[in-house]
Amino acid sequence: DAGVIQSPRHEVTEMGQEVTLRCKPISGHDYLFWYRQTMMRGLELLIYFNNNVPIDDSGMPEDRFSAKMPNASFSTLKIQPSEPRDSAVYFCASSLATRTGGYGYTFGSGTRLTVV
Amino acid sequence: QKEVEQNSGPLSVPEGAIASLNCTYSDRGSQSFFWYRQYSGKSPELIMSIYSNGDKEDGRFTAQLNKASQYVSLLIRDSQPSDSATYLCAVNIRGGYQKVTFGIGTKLQVIP
């Protein structure tokens, strides 16, 4: 398996532009997570899906952020309009649930977003 | 109080020594505990998971869990320079095995 695949690896955009980040989870994994990592705040959970259904989006900072998972093999995180404070590394992760607990996450390589 | 607390370090240990990384958490109901390793510029990688009180060993790594004290630790025996990385503690908070909260991470430096 190729692991969790994220694109693009790097994104530089101007303030006010729309940004779309993409993720392909590991086949067979039933959970997908979007995290944001900064030096000051560490890894923050933005939203997660179970079987393509959004379960908890309480970490989405504001209405400028939206996420979708149209099928089991694809998810997007969109920021519109983008702002400089959105600059961070965005990680997608997937996992497989068990009755006794999760196996832990497999992370993608991340997208480094810079908003100027 | 943060939900998952770690000392950000850096923690410096000589090569061959035991590195001890610590983590406390706020939710008494937490049941899933994980340690991830993150090299600079890379994504986090799962190295240990633990669900029951006590020790769990995997090679040079030992995870220790004490639910009464709300404390989880990671020991790395015979530390190598290649172990130099940031170690992230992750705990499921407020129910649900799959949703975890990460600590800020402890940066470990193994000195040759």
mmCIF file with all atom_site columns, C-alpha atoms in Angstrom:
data_model
loop_
_atom_site.group_PDB
_atom_site.id
_atom_site.type_symbol
_atom_site.label_atom_id
_atom_site.label_alt_id
_atom_site.label_comp_id
_atom_site.label_asym_id
_atom_site.label_entity_id
_atom_site.label_seq_id
_atom_site.pdbx_PDB_ins_code
_atom_site.Cartn_x
_atom_site.Cartn_y
_atom_site.Cartn_z
_atom_site.occupancy
_atom_site.B_iso_or_equiv
_atom_site.pdbx_formal_charge
_atom_site.auth_seq_id
_atom_site.auth_comp_id
_atom_site.auth_asym_id
_atom_site.auth_atom_id
_atom_site.pdbx_PDB_model_num
ATOM 1   C CA . ASP A 1 1   ? 0.000   0.000  0.000  1.00 0.00 ? 1   ASP A CA 1
ATOM 2   C CA . ALA A 1 2   ? 1.259   3.475  -0.849 1.00 0.00 ? 2   ALA A CA 1
ATOM 3   C CA . GLY A 1 3   ? 0.164   4.904  2.477  1.00 0.00 ? 3   GLY A CA 1
ATOM 4   C CA . VAL A 1 4   ? -1.812  8.103  2.936  1.00 0.00 ? 4   VAL A CA 1
ATOM 5   C CA . ILE A 1 5   ? -1.270  10.370 -0.048 1.00 0.00 ? 5   ILE A CA 1
ATOM 6   C CA . GLN A 1 6   ? -1.579  14.136 0.225  1.00 0.00 ? 6   GLN A CA 1
ATOM 7   C CA . SER A 1 7   ? -1.297  16.797 -2.425 1.00 0.00 ? 7   SER A CA 1
ATOM 8   C CA . PRO A 1 8   ? 0.142   19.275 -2.990 1.00 0.00 ? 8   PRO A CA 1
ATOM 9   C CA . ARG A 1 9   ? 3.291   18.978 -0.824 1.00 0.00 ? 9   ARG A CA 1
ATOM 10  C CA . HIS A 1 10  ? 3.770   22.720 -0.809 1.00 0.00 ? 10  HIS A CA 1
ATOM 11  C CA . GLU A 1 11  ? 1.351   25.524 -1.518 1.00 0.00 ? 11  GLU A CA 1
ATOM 12  C CA . VAL A 1 12  ? 2.101   29.235 -1.587 1.00 0.00 ? 12  VAL A CA 1
ATOM 13  C CA . THR A 1 13  ? -0.861  31.482 -2.151 1.00 0.00 ? 13  THR A CA 1
ATOM 14  C CA . GLU A 1 14  ? -1.886  35.068 -1.734 1.00 0.00 ? 14  GLU A CA 1
ATOM 15  C CA . MET A 1 15  ? -4.210  36.226 0.989  1.00 0.00 ? 15  MET A CA 1
ATOM 16  C CA . GLY A 1 16  ? -7.827  35.989 -0.120 1.00 0.00 ? 16  GLY A CA 1
ATOM 17  C CA . GLN A 1 17  ? -7.310  33.113 -2.530 1.00 0.00 ? 17  GLN A CA 1
ATOM 18  C CA . GLU A 1 18  ? -9.009  29.741 -2.257 1.00 0.00 ? 18  GLU A CA 1
ATOM 19  C CA . VAL A 1 19  ? -6.846  26.780 -1.262 1.00 0.00 ? 19  VAL A CA 1
ATOM 20  C CA . THR A 1 20  ? -7.783  23.125 -1.666 1.00 0.00 ? 20  THR A CA 1
ATOM 21  C CA . LEU A 1 21  ? -5.820  20.348 -0.013 1.00 0.00 ? 21  LEU A CA 1
ATOM 22  C CA . ARG A 1 22  ? -6.330  16.728 -1.055 1.00 0.00 ? 22  ARG A CA 1
ATOM 23  C CA . CYS A 1 23  ? -5.995  13.382 0.663  1.00 0.00 ? 23  CYS A CA 1
ATOM 24  C CA . LYS A 1 24  ? -6.256  9.726  -0.321 1.00 0.00 ? 24  LYS A CA 1
ATOM 25  C CA . PRO A 1 25  ? -6.464  7.462  2.763  1.00 0.00 ? 25  PRO A CA 1
ATOM 26  C CA . ILE A 1 26  ? -5.202  3.912  3.037  1.00 0.00 ? 26  ILE A CA 1
ATOM 27  C CA . SER A 1 27  ? -7.601  1.512  1.382  1.00 0.00 ? 27  SER A CA 1
ATOM 28  C CA . GLY A 1 28  ? -9.827  -0.175 3.961  1.00 0.00 ? 28  GLY A CA 1
ATOM 29  C CA . HIS A 1 29  ? -9.325  2.429  6.666  1.00 0.00 ? 29  HIS A CA 1
ATOM 30  C CA . ASP A 1 30  ? -12.655 3.708  7.940  1.00 0.00 ? 30  ASP A CA 1
ATOM 31  C CA . TYR A 1 31  ? -11.521 6.880  9.713  1.00 0.00 ? 31  TYR A CA 1
ATOM 32  C CA . LEU A 1 32  ? -9.970  9.972  8.168  1.00 0.00 ? 32  LEU A CA 1
ATOM 33  C CA . PHE A 1 33  ? -8.602  12.953 10.072 1.00 0.00 ? 33  PHE A CA 1
ATOM 34  C CA . TRP A 1 34  ? -7.398  16.427 9.135  1.00 0.00 ? 34  TRP A CA 1
ATOM 35  C CA . TYR A 1 35  ? -4.839  18.003 11.491 1.00 0.00 ? 35  TYR A CA 1
ATOM 36  C CA . ARG A 1 36  ? -2.972  21.299 11.417 1.00 0.00 ? 36  ARG A CA 1
ATOM 37  C CA . GLN A 1 37  ? 0.482   21.677 12.946 1.00 0.00 ? 37  GLN A CA 1
ATOM 38  C CA . THR A 1 38  ? 2.212   24.886 13.996 1.00 0.00 ? 38  THR A CA 1
ATOM 39  C CA . MET A 1 39  ? 5.181   25.487 16.271 1.00 0.00 ? 39  MET A CA 1
ATOM 40  C CA . MET A 1 40  ? 3.071   27.378 18.790 1.00 0.00 ? 40  MET A CA 1
ATOM 41  C CA . ARG A 1 41  ? 0.018   25.126 18.969 1.00 0.00 ? 41  ARG A CA 1
ATOM 42  C CA . GLY A 1 42  ? 1.318   21.722 17.896 1.00 0.00 ? 42  GLY A CA 1
ATOM 43  C CA . LEU A 1 43  ? -1.033  19.266 16.201 1.00 0.00 ? 43  LEU A CA 1
ATOM 44  C CA . GLU A 1 44  ? -4.664  20.369 16.276 1.00 0.00 ? 44  GLU A CA 1
ATOM 45  C CA . LEU A 1 45  ? -7.542  18.218 15.077 1.00 0.00 ? 45  LEU A CA 1
ATOM 46  C CA . LEU A 1 46  ? -9.705  20.082 12.589 1.00 0.00 ? 46  LEU A CA 1
ATOM 47  C CA . ILE A 1 47  ? -12.268 17.461 11.550 1.00 0.00 ? 47  ILE A CA 1
ATOM 48  C CA . TYR A 1 48  ? -12.658 13.720 11.254 1.00 0.00 ? 48  TYR A CA 1
ATOM 49  C CA . PHE A 1 49  ? -14.819 11.338 9.228  1.00 0.00 ? 49  PHE A CA 1
ATOM 50  C CA . ASN A 1 50  ? -16.053 7.817  9.831  1.00 0.00 ? 50  ASN A CA 1
ATOM 51  C CA . ASN A 1 51  ? -17.156 5.883  6.754  1.00 0.00 ? 51  ASN A CA 1
ATOM 52  C CA . ASN A 1 52  ? -17.181 9.162  4.783  1.00 0.00 ? 52  ASN A CA 1
ATOM 53  C CA . VAL A 1 53  ? -19.500 10.901 7.276  1.00 0.00 ? 53  VAL A CA 1
ATOM 54  C CA . PRO A 1 54  ? -18.202 13.946 9.213  1.00 0.00 ? 54  PRO A CA 1
ATOM 55  C CA . ILE A 1 55  ? -18.307 13.097 12.925 1.00 0.00 ? 55  ILE A CA 1
ATOM 56  C CA . ASP A 1 56  ? -16.706 16.062 14.652 1.00 0.00 ? 56  ASP A CA 1
ATOM 57  C CA . ASP A 1 57  ? -15.811 19.383 13.069 1.00 0.00 ? 57  ASP A CA 1
ATOM 58  C CA . SER A 1 58  ? -15.475 21.322 16.313 1.00 0.00 ? 58  SER A CA 1
ATOM 59  C CA . GLY A 1 59  ? -11.824 22.006 15.564 1.00 0.00 ? 59  GLY A CA 1
ATOM 60  C CA . MET A 1 60  ? -12.497 23.829 12.316 1.00 0.00 ? 60  MET A CA 1
ATOM 61  C CA . PRO A 1 61  ? -11.388 27.361 13.173 1.00 0.00 ? 61  PRO A CA 1
ATOM 62  C CA . GLU A 1 62  ? -14.132 29.242 11.340 1.00 0.00 ? 62  GLU A CA 1
ATOM 63  C CA . ASP A 1 63  ? -16.483 29.212 8.385  1.00 0.00 ? 63  ASP A CA 1
ATOM 64  C CA . ARG A 1 64  ? -13.624 29.813 5.999  1.00 0.00 ? 64  ARG A CA 1
ATOM 65  C CA . PHE A 1 65  ? -12.680 26.158 6.439  1.00 0.00 ? 65  PHE A CA 1
ATOM 66  C CA . SER A 1 66  ? -14.681 23.291 4.956  1.00 0.00 ? 66  SER A CA 1
ATOM 67  C CA . ALA A 1 67  ? -13.998 19.602 4.392  1.00 0.00 ? 67  ALA A CA 1
ATOM 68  C CA . LYS A 1 68  ? -15.632 16.904 2.337  1.00 0.00 ? 68  LYS A CA 1
ATOM 69  C CA . MET A 1 69  ? -15.258 13.188 1.837  1.00 0.00 ? 69  MET A CA 1
ATOM 70  C CA . PRO A 1 70  ? -17.308 12.222 -1.232 1.00 0.00 ? 70  PRO A CA 1
ATOM 71  C CA . ASN A 1 71  ? -16.099 8.615  -1.170 1.00 0.00 ? 71  ASN A CA 1
ATOM 72  C CA . ALA A 1 72  ? -13.894 6.242  0.790  1.00 0.00 ? 72  ALA A CA 1
ATOM 73  C CA . SER A 1 73  ? -10.773 7.086  -1.186 1.00 0.00 ? 73  SER A CA 1
ATOM 74  C CA . PHE A 1 74  ? -10.781 10.872 -1.311 1.00 0.00 ? 74  PHE A CA 1
ATOM 75  C CA . SER A 1 75  ? -11.127 13.895 0.944  1.00 0.00 ? 75  SER A CA 1
ATOM 76  C CA . THR A 1 76  ? -10.575 17.626 0.547  1.00 0.00 ? 76  THR A CA 1
ATOM 77  C CA . LEU A 1 77  ? -9.959  20.490 2.946  1.00 0.00 ? 77  LEU A CA 1
ATOM 78  C CA . LYS A 1 78  ? -10.776 23.889 1.529  1.00 0.00 ? 78  LYS A CA 1
ATOM 79  C CA . ILE A 1 79  ? -9.908  27.331 2.870  1.00 0.00 ? 79  ILE A CA 1
ATOM 80  C CA . GLN A 1 80  ? -11.744 30.265 1.332  1.00 0.00 ? 80  GLN A CA 1
ATOM 81  C CA . PRO A 1 81  ? -10.618 33.005 1.649  1.00 0.00 ? 81  PRO A CA 1
ATOM 82  C CA . SER A 1 82  ? -7.153  32.182 2.952  1.00 0.00 ? 82  SER A CA 1
ATOM 83  C CA . GLU A 1 83  ? -5.353  34.397 5.480  1.00 0.00 ? 83  GLU A CA 1
ATOM 84  C CA . PRO A 1 84  ? -1.695  34.579 6.583  1.00 0.00 ? 84  PRO A CA 1
ATOM 85  C CA . ARG A 1 85  ? -2.585  33.018 9.958  1.00 0.00 ? 85  ARG A CA 1
ATOM 86  C CA . ASP A 1 86  ? -3.644  29.864 8.103  1.00 0.00 ? 86  ASP A CA 1
ATOM 87  C CA . SER A 1 87  ? 0.015   29.206 7.283  1.00 0.00 ? 87  SER A CA 1
ATOM 88  C CA . ALA A 1 88  ? 0.858   25.796 8.767  1.00 0.00 ? 88  ALA A CA 1
ATOM 89  C CA . VAL A 1 89  ? 1.484   22.176 7.858  1.00 0.00 ? 89  VAL A CA 1
ATOM 90  C CA . TYR A 1 90  ? -1.766  20.344 7.237  1.00 0.00 ? 90  TYR A CA 1
ATOM 91  C CA . PHE A 1 91  ? -1.761  16.594 7.779  1.00 0.00 ? 91  PHE A CA 1
ATOM 92  C CA . CYS A 1 92  ? -4.261  14.010 6.729  1.00 0.00 ? 92  CYS A CA 1
ATOM 93  C CA . ALA A 1 93  ? -4.303  10.711 8.621  1.00 0.00 ? 93  ALA A CA 1
ATOM 94  C CA . SER A 1 94  ? -6.338  7.535  8.402  1.00 0.00 ? 94  SER A CA 1
ATOM 95  C CA . SER A 1 95  ? -6.953  4.639  10.762 1.00 0.00 ? 95  SER A CA 1
ATOM 96  C CA . LEU A 1 96  ? -8.872  1.424  11.218 1.00 0.00 ? 96  LEU A CA 1
ATOM 97  C CA . ALA A 1 97  ? -11.082 1.017  14.256 1.00 0.00 ? 97  ALA A CA 1
ATOM 98  C CA . THR A 1 98  ? -11.255 -2.121 16.360 1.00 0.00 ? 98  THR A CA 1
ATOM 99  C CA . ARG A 1 99  ? -13.576 -3.100 19.199 1.00 0.00 ? 99  ARG A CA 1
ATOM 100 C CA . THR A 1 100 ? -10.818 -2.651 21.764 1.00 0.00 ? 100 THR A CA 1
ATOM 101 C CA . GLY A 1 101 ? -9.293  0.522  20.444 1.00 0.00 ? 101 GLY A CA 1
ATOM 102 C CA . GLY A 1 102 ? -7.723  2.047  17.423 1.00 0.00 ? 102 GLY A CA 1
ATOM 103 C CA . TYR A 1 103 ? -4.567  0.910  15.718 1.00 0.00 ? 103 TYR A CA 1
ATOM 104 C CA . GLY A 1 104 ? -3.338  4.470  15.744 1.00 0.00 ? 104 GLY A CA 1
ATOM 105 C CA . TYR A 1 105 ? -3.042  6.771  12.803 1.00 0.00 ? 105 TYR A CA 1
ATOM 106 C CA . THR A 1 106 ? -1.034  6.629  9.608  1.00 0.00 ? 106 THR A CA 1
ATOM 107 C CA . PHE A 1 107 ? -0.171  10.151 8.532  1.00 0.00 ? 107 PHE A CA 1
ATOM 108 C CA . GLY A 1 108 ? 0.361   11.491 5.067  1.00 0.00 ? 108 GLY A CA 1
ATOM 109 C CA . SER A 1 109 ? 3.434   13.555 4.228  1.00 0.00 ? 109 SER A CA 1
ATOM 110 C CA . GLY A 1 110 ? 1.559   16.796 4.850  1.00 0.00 ? 110 GLY A CA 1
ATOM 111 C CA . THR A 1 111 ? 0.952   19.978 2.883  1.00 0.00 ? 111 THR A CA 1
ATOM 112 C CA . ARG A 1 112 ? 3.011   22.997 3.876  1.00 0.00 ? 112 ARG A CA 1
ATOM 113 C CA . LEU A 1 113 ? 0.758   26.002 3.285  1.00 0.00 ? 113 LEU A CA 1
ATOM 114 C CA . THR A 1 114 ? 2.132   29.516 3.144  1.00 0.00 ? 114 THR A CA 1
ATOM 115 C CA . VAL A 1 115 ? -0.278  32.417 2.749  1.00 0.00 ? 115 VAL A CA 1
ATOM 116 C CA . VAL A 1 116 ? 1.408   35.714 1.882  1.00 0.00 ? 116 VAL A CA 1
ATOM 117 C CA . GLN B 2 1   ? -4.675  22.755 32.369 1.00 0.00 ? 1   GLN B CA 1
ATOM 118 C CA . LYS B 2 2   ? -3.865  21.365 28.946 1.00 0.00 ? 2   LYS B CA 1
ATOM 119 C CA . GLU B 2 3   ? -5.561  18.117 27.999 1.00 0.00 ? 3   GLU B CA 1
ATOM 120 C CA . VAL B 2 4   ? -2.250  16.411 27.186 1.00 0.00 ? 4   VAL B CA 1
ATOM 121 C CA . GLU B 2 5   ? 0.907   17.860 28.701 1.00 0.00 ? 5   GLU B CA 1
ATOM 122 C CA . GLN B 2 6   ? 4.504   17.212 27.764 1.00 0.00 ? 6   GLN B CA 1
ATOM 123 C CA . ASN B 2 7   ? 7.734   19.024 28.487 1.00 0.00 ? 7   ASN B CA 1
ATOM 124 C CA . SER B 2 8   ? 8.846   20.466 25.159 1.00 0.00 ? 8   SER B CA 1
ATOM 125 C CA . GLY B 2 9   ? 12.520  19.912 26.015 1.00 0.00 ? 9   GLY B CA 1
ATOM 126 C CA . PRO B 2 10  ? 15.002  19.571 24.545 1.00 0.00 ? 10  PRO B CA 1
ATOM 127 C CA . LEU B 2 11  ? 15.933  16.458 26.461 1.00 0.00 ? 11  LEU B CA 1
ATOM 128 C CA . SER B 2 12  ? 19.584  15.611 25.892 1.00 0.00 ? 12  SER B CA 1
ATOM 129 C CA . VAL B 2 13  ? 20.965  12.148 26.642 1.00 0.00 ? 13  VAL B CA 1
ATOM 130 C CA . PRO B 2 14  ? 24.290  10.539 25.768 1.00 0.00 ? 14  PRO B CA 1
ATOM 131 C CA . GLU B 2 15  ? 24.402  7.711  23.257 1.00 0.00 ? 15  GLU B CA 1
ATOM 132 C CA . GLY B 2 16  ? 23.686  4.374  24.931 1.00 0.00 ? 16  GLY B CA 1
ATOM 133 C CA . ALA B 2 17  ? 21.738  5.884  27.832 1.00 0.00 ? 17  ALA B CA 1
ATOM 134 C CA . ILE B 2 18  ? 18.039  5.483  28.654 1.00 0.00 ? 18  ILE B CA 1
ATOM 135 C CA . ALA B 2 19  ? 15.799  8.333  27.511 1.00 0.00 ? 19  ALA B CA 1
ATOM 136 C CA . SER B 2 20  ? 12.657  8.851  29.581 1.00 0.00 ? 20  SER B CA 1
ATOM 137 C CA . LEU B 2 21  ? 9.796   10.842 28.063 1.00 0.00 ? 21  LEU B CA 1
ATOM 138 C CA . ASN B 2 22  ? 6.755   11.743 30.111 1.00 0.00 ? 22  ASN B CA 1
ATOM 139 C CA . CYS B 2 23  ? 3.167   12.764 29.472 1.00 0.00 ? 23  CYS B CA 1
ATOM 140 C CA . THR B 2 24  ? 0.175   13.568 31.671 1.00 0.00 ? 24  THR B CA 1
ATOM 141 C CA . TYR B 2 25  ? -3.440  13.837 30.592 1.00 0.00 ? 25  TYR B CA 1
ATOM 142 C CA . SER B 2 26  ? -6.579  15.395 32.017 1.00 0.00 ? 26  SER B CA 1
ATOM 143 C CA . ASP B 2 27  ? -9.435  12.985 31.168 1.00 0.00 ? 27  ASP B CA 1
ATOM 144 C CA . ARG B 2 28  ? -9.813  10.112 33.673 1.00 0.00 ? 28  ARG B CA 1
ATOM 145 C CA . GLY B 2 29  ? -11.934 8.277  31.124 1.00 0.00 ? 29  GLY B CA 1
ATOM 146 C CA . SER B 2 30  ? -9.169  8.051  28.528 1.00 0.00 ? 30  SER B CA 1
ATOM 147 C CA . GLN B 2 31  ? -8.496  4.524  27.307 1.00 0.00 ? 31  GLN B CA 1
ATOM 148 C CA . SER B 2 32  ? -6.173  4.754  24.296 1.00 0.00 ? 32  SER B CA 1
ATOM 149 C CA . PHE B 2 33  ? -2.611  6.055  24.490 1.00 0.00 ? 33  PHE B CA 1
ATOM 150 C CA . PHE B 2 34  ? -0.069  6.424  21.725 1.00 0.00 ? 34  PHE B CA 1
ATOM 151 C CA . TRP B 2 35  ? 3.482   7.579  21.166 1.00 0.00 ? 35  TRP B CA 1
ATOM 152 C CA . TYR B 2 36  ? 4.506   9.022  17.825 1.00 0.00 ? 36  TYR B CA 1
ATOM 153 C CA . ARG B 2 37  ? 7.962   9.973  16.609 1.00 0.00 ? 37  ARG B CA 1
ATOM 154 C CA . GLN B 2 38  ? 8.378   12.952 14.288 1.00 0.00 ? 38  GLN B CA 1
ATOM 155 C CA . TYR B 2 39  ? 11.652  13.743 12.573 1.00 0.00 ? 39  TYR B CA 1
ATOM 156 C CA . SER B 2 40  ? 12.208  17.357 11.571 1.00 0.00 ? 40  SER B CA 1
ATOM 157 C CA . GLY B 2 41  ? 10.251  18.178 8.419  1.00 0.00 ? 41  GLY B CA 1
ATOM 158 C CA . LYS B 2 42  ? 8.514   14.787 8.378  1.00 0.00 ? 42  LYS B CA 1
ATOM 159 C CA . SER B 2 43  ? 5.135   13.450 9.412  1.00 0.00 ? 43  SER B CA 1
ATOM 160 C CA . PRO B 2 44  ? 4.439   11.723 12.750 1.00 0.00 ? 44  PRO B CA 1
ATOM 161 C CA . GLU B 2 45  ? 5.009   7.964  12.813 1.00 0.00 ? 45  GLU B CA 1
ATOM 162 C CA . LEU B 2 46  ? 3.301   5.629  15.301 1.00 0.00 ? 46  LEU B CA 1
ATOM 163 C CA . ILE B 2 47  ? 5.821   3.758  17.446 1.00 0.00 ? 47  ILE B CA 1
ATOM 164 C CA . MET B 2 48  ? 3.811   2.489  20.449 1.00 0.00 ? 48  MET B CA 1
ATOM 165 C CA . SER B 2 49  ? 0.245   2.063  21.606 1.00 0.00 ? 49  SER B CA 1
ATOM 166 C CA . ILE B 2 50  ? -0.913  1.049  25.077 1.00 0.00 ? 50  ILE B CA 1
ATOM 167 C CA . TYR B 2 51  ? -4.366  0.504  26.534 1.00 0.00 ? 51  TYR B CA 1
ATOM 168 C CA . SER B 2 52  ? -3.857  -1.223 29.918 1.00 0.00 ? 52  SER B CA 1
ATOM 169 C CA . ASN B 2 53  ? -2.016  -0.236 33.077 1.00 0.00 ? 53  ASN B CA 1
ATOM 170 C CA . GLY B 2 54  ? 1.557   -1.454 33.231 1.00 0.00 ? 54  GLY B CA 1
ATOM 171 C CA . ASP B 2 55  ? 4.416   -1.788 30.795 1.00 0.00 ? 55  ASP B CA 1
ATOM 172 C CA . LYS B 2 56  ? 4.476   -2.713 27.142 1.00 0.00 ? 56  LYS B CA 1
ATOM 173 C CA . GLU B 2 57  ? 7.795   -3.458 25.484 1.00 0.00 ? 57  GLU B CA 1
ATOM 174 C CA . ASP B 2 58  ? 8.716   -3.413 21.807 1.00 0.00 ? 58  ASP B CA 1
ATOM 175 C CA . GLY B 2 59  ? 12.410  -3.726 21.074 1.00 0.00 ? 59  GLY B CA 1
ATOM 176 C CA . ARG B 2 60  ? 14.249  -0.816 22.669 1.00 0.00 ? 60  ARG B CA 1
ATOM 177 C CA . PHE B 2 61  ? 10.970  0.983  23.452 1.00 0.00 ? 61  PHE B CA 1
ATOM 178 C CA . THR B 2 62  ? 8.850   0.547  26.592 1.00 0.00 ? 62  THR B CA 1
ATOM 179 C CA . ALA B 2 63  ? 5.580   2.345  27.143 1.00 0.00 ? 63  ALA B CA 1
ATOM 180 C CA . GLN B 2 64  ? 4.325   2.674  30.707 1.00 0.00 ? 64  GLN B CA 1
ATOM 181 C CA . LEU B 2 65  ? 0.767   3.565  31.699 1.00 0.00 ? 65  LEU B CA 1
ATOM 182 C CA . ASN B 2 66  ? -0.613  4.531  35.110 1.00 0.00 ? 66  ASN B CA 1
ATOM 183 C CA . LYS B 2 67  ? -4.270  5.470  34.789 1.00 0.00 ? 67  LYS B CA 1
ATOM 184 C CA . ALA B 2 68  ? -4.646  6.300  38.497 1.00 0.00 ? 68  ALA B CA 1
ATOM 185 C CA . SER B 2 69  ? -1.970  8.969  38.164 1.00 0.00 ? 69  SER B CA 1
ATOM 186 C CA . GLN B 2 70  ? -3.044  9.880  34.610 1.00 0.00 ? 70  GLN B CA 1
ATOM 187 C CA . TYR B 2 71  ? 0.493   9.403  33.449 1.00 0.00 ? 71  TYR B CA 1
ATOM 188 C CA . VAL B 2 72  ? 2.057   7.705  30.449 1.00 0.00 ? 72  VAL B CA 1
ATOM 189 C CA . SER B 2 73  ? 5.746   7.457  29.656 1.00 0.00 ? 73  SER B CA 1
ATOM 190 C CA . LEU B 2 74  ? 8.081   6.177  26.970 1.00 0.00 ? 74  LEU B CA 1
ATOM 191 C CA . LEU B 2 75  ? 11.491  4.718  27.734 1.00 0.00 ? 75  LEU B CA 1
ATOM 192 C CA . ILE B 2 76  ? 14.091  4.324  24.999 1.00 0.00 ? 76  ILE B CA 1
ATOM 193 C CA . ARG B 2 77  ? 16.932  2.004  25.967 1.00 0.00 ? 77  ARG B CA 1
ATOM 194 C CA . ASP B 2 78  ? 20.397  2.174  24.389 1.00 0.00 ? 78  ASP B CA 1
ATOM 195 C CA . SER B 2 79  ? 19.563  5.529  22.803 1.00 0.00 ? 79  SER B CA 1
ATOM 196 C CA . GLN B 2 80  ? 21.065  6.131  19.365 1.00 0.00 ? 80  GLN B CA 1
ATOM 197 C CA . PRO B 2 81  ? 21.668  9.393  17.479 1.00 0.00 ? 81  PRO B CA 1
ATOM 198 C CA . SER B 2 82  ? 19.001  8.195  15.034 1.00 0.00 ? 82  SER B CA 1
ATOM 199 C CA . ASP B 2 83  ? 16.477  8.430  17.899 1.00 0.00 ? 83  ASP B CA 1
ATOM 200 C CA . SER B 2 84  ? 16.878  12.219 17.887 1.00 0.00 ? 84  SER B CA 1
ATOM 201 C CA . ALA B 2 85  ? 13.410  13.488 17.034 1.00 0.00 ? 85  ALA B CA 1
ATOM 202 C CA . THR B 2 86  ? 10.291  14.961 18.617 1.00 0.00 ? 86  THR B CA 1
ATOM 203 C CA . TYR B 2 87  ? 8.141   12.450 20.488 1.00 0.00 ? 87  TYR B CA 1
ATOM 204 C CA . LEU B 2 88  ? 4.421   13.143 20.588 1.00 0.00 ? 88  LEU B CA 1
ATOM 205 C CA . CYS B 2 89  ? 2.093   11.716 23.207 1.00 0.00 ? 89  CYS B CA 1
ATOM 206 C CA . ALA B 2 90  ? -1.506  11.184 22.023 1.00 0.00 ? 90  ALA B CA 1
ATOM 207 C CA . VAL B 2 91  ? -4.517  10.340 24.174 1.00 0.00 ? 91  VAL B CA 1
ATOM 208 C CA . ASN B 2 92  ? -8.185  9.859  23.379 1.00 0.00 ? 92  ASN B CA 1
ATOM 209 C CA . ILE B 2 93  ? -10.043 12.619 25.188 1.00 0.00 ? 93  ILE B CA 1
ATOM 210 C CA . ARG B 2 94  ? -13.765 12.799 25.989 1.00 0.00 ? 94  ARG B CA 1
ATOM 211 C CA . GLY B 2 95  ? -14.749 9.433  24.666 1.00 0.00 ? 95  GLY B CA 1
ATOM 212 C CA . GLY B 2 96  ? -14.292 7.678  21.356 1.00 0.00 ? 96  GLY B CA 1
ATOM 213 C CA . TYR B 2 97  ? -11.257 5.522  20.746 1.00 0.00 ? 97  TYR B CA 1
ATOM 214 C CA . GLN B 2 98  ? -10.437 7.143  17.463 1.00 0.00 ? 98  GLN B CA 1
ATOM 215 C CA . LYS B 2 99  ? -10.313 10.834 18.348 1.00 0.00 ? 99  LYS B CA 1
ATOM 216 C CA . VAL B 2 100 ? -7.037  11.667 20.033 1.00 0.00 ? 100 VAL B CA 1
ATOM 217 C CA . THR B 2 101 ? -5.451  14.845 21.310 1.00 0.00 ? 101 THR B CA 1
ATOM 218 C CA . PHE B 2 102 ? -1.713  15.335 20.883 1.00 0.00 ? 102 PHE B CA 1
ATOM 219 C CA . GLY B 2 103 ? 0.711   16.876 23.302 1.00 0.00 ? 103 GLY B CA 1
ATOM 220 C CA . ILE B 2 104 ? 3.109   19.546 22.079 1.00 0.00 ? 104 ILE B CA 1
ATOM 221 C CA . GLY B 2 105 ? 5.888   16.952 21.865 1.00 0.00 ? 105 GLY B CA 1
ATOM 222 C CA . THR B 2 106 ? 9.268   16.510 23.563 1.00 0.00 ? 106 THR B CA 1
ATOM 223 C CA . LYS B 2 107 ? 12.364  17.085 21.480 1.00 0.00 ? 107 LYS B CA 1
ATOM 224 C CA . LEU B 2 108 ? 14.984  14.416 22.180 1.00 0.00 ? 108 LEU B CA 1
ATOM 225 C CA . GLN B 2 109 ? 18.646  14.900 21.339 1.00 0.00 ? 109 GLN B CA 1
ATOM 226 C CA . VAL B 2 110 ? 20.963  11.897 21.602 1.00 0.00 ? 110 VAL B CA 1
ATOM 227 C CA . ILE B 2 111 ? 24.553  13.069 21.852 1.00 0.00 ? 111 ILE B CA 1
ATOM 228 C CA . PRO B 2 112 ? 27.185  10.773 20.242 1.00 0.00 ? 112 PRO B CA 1
#
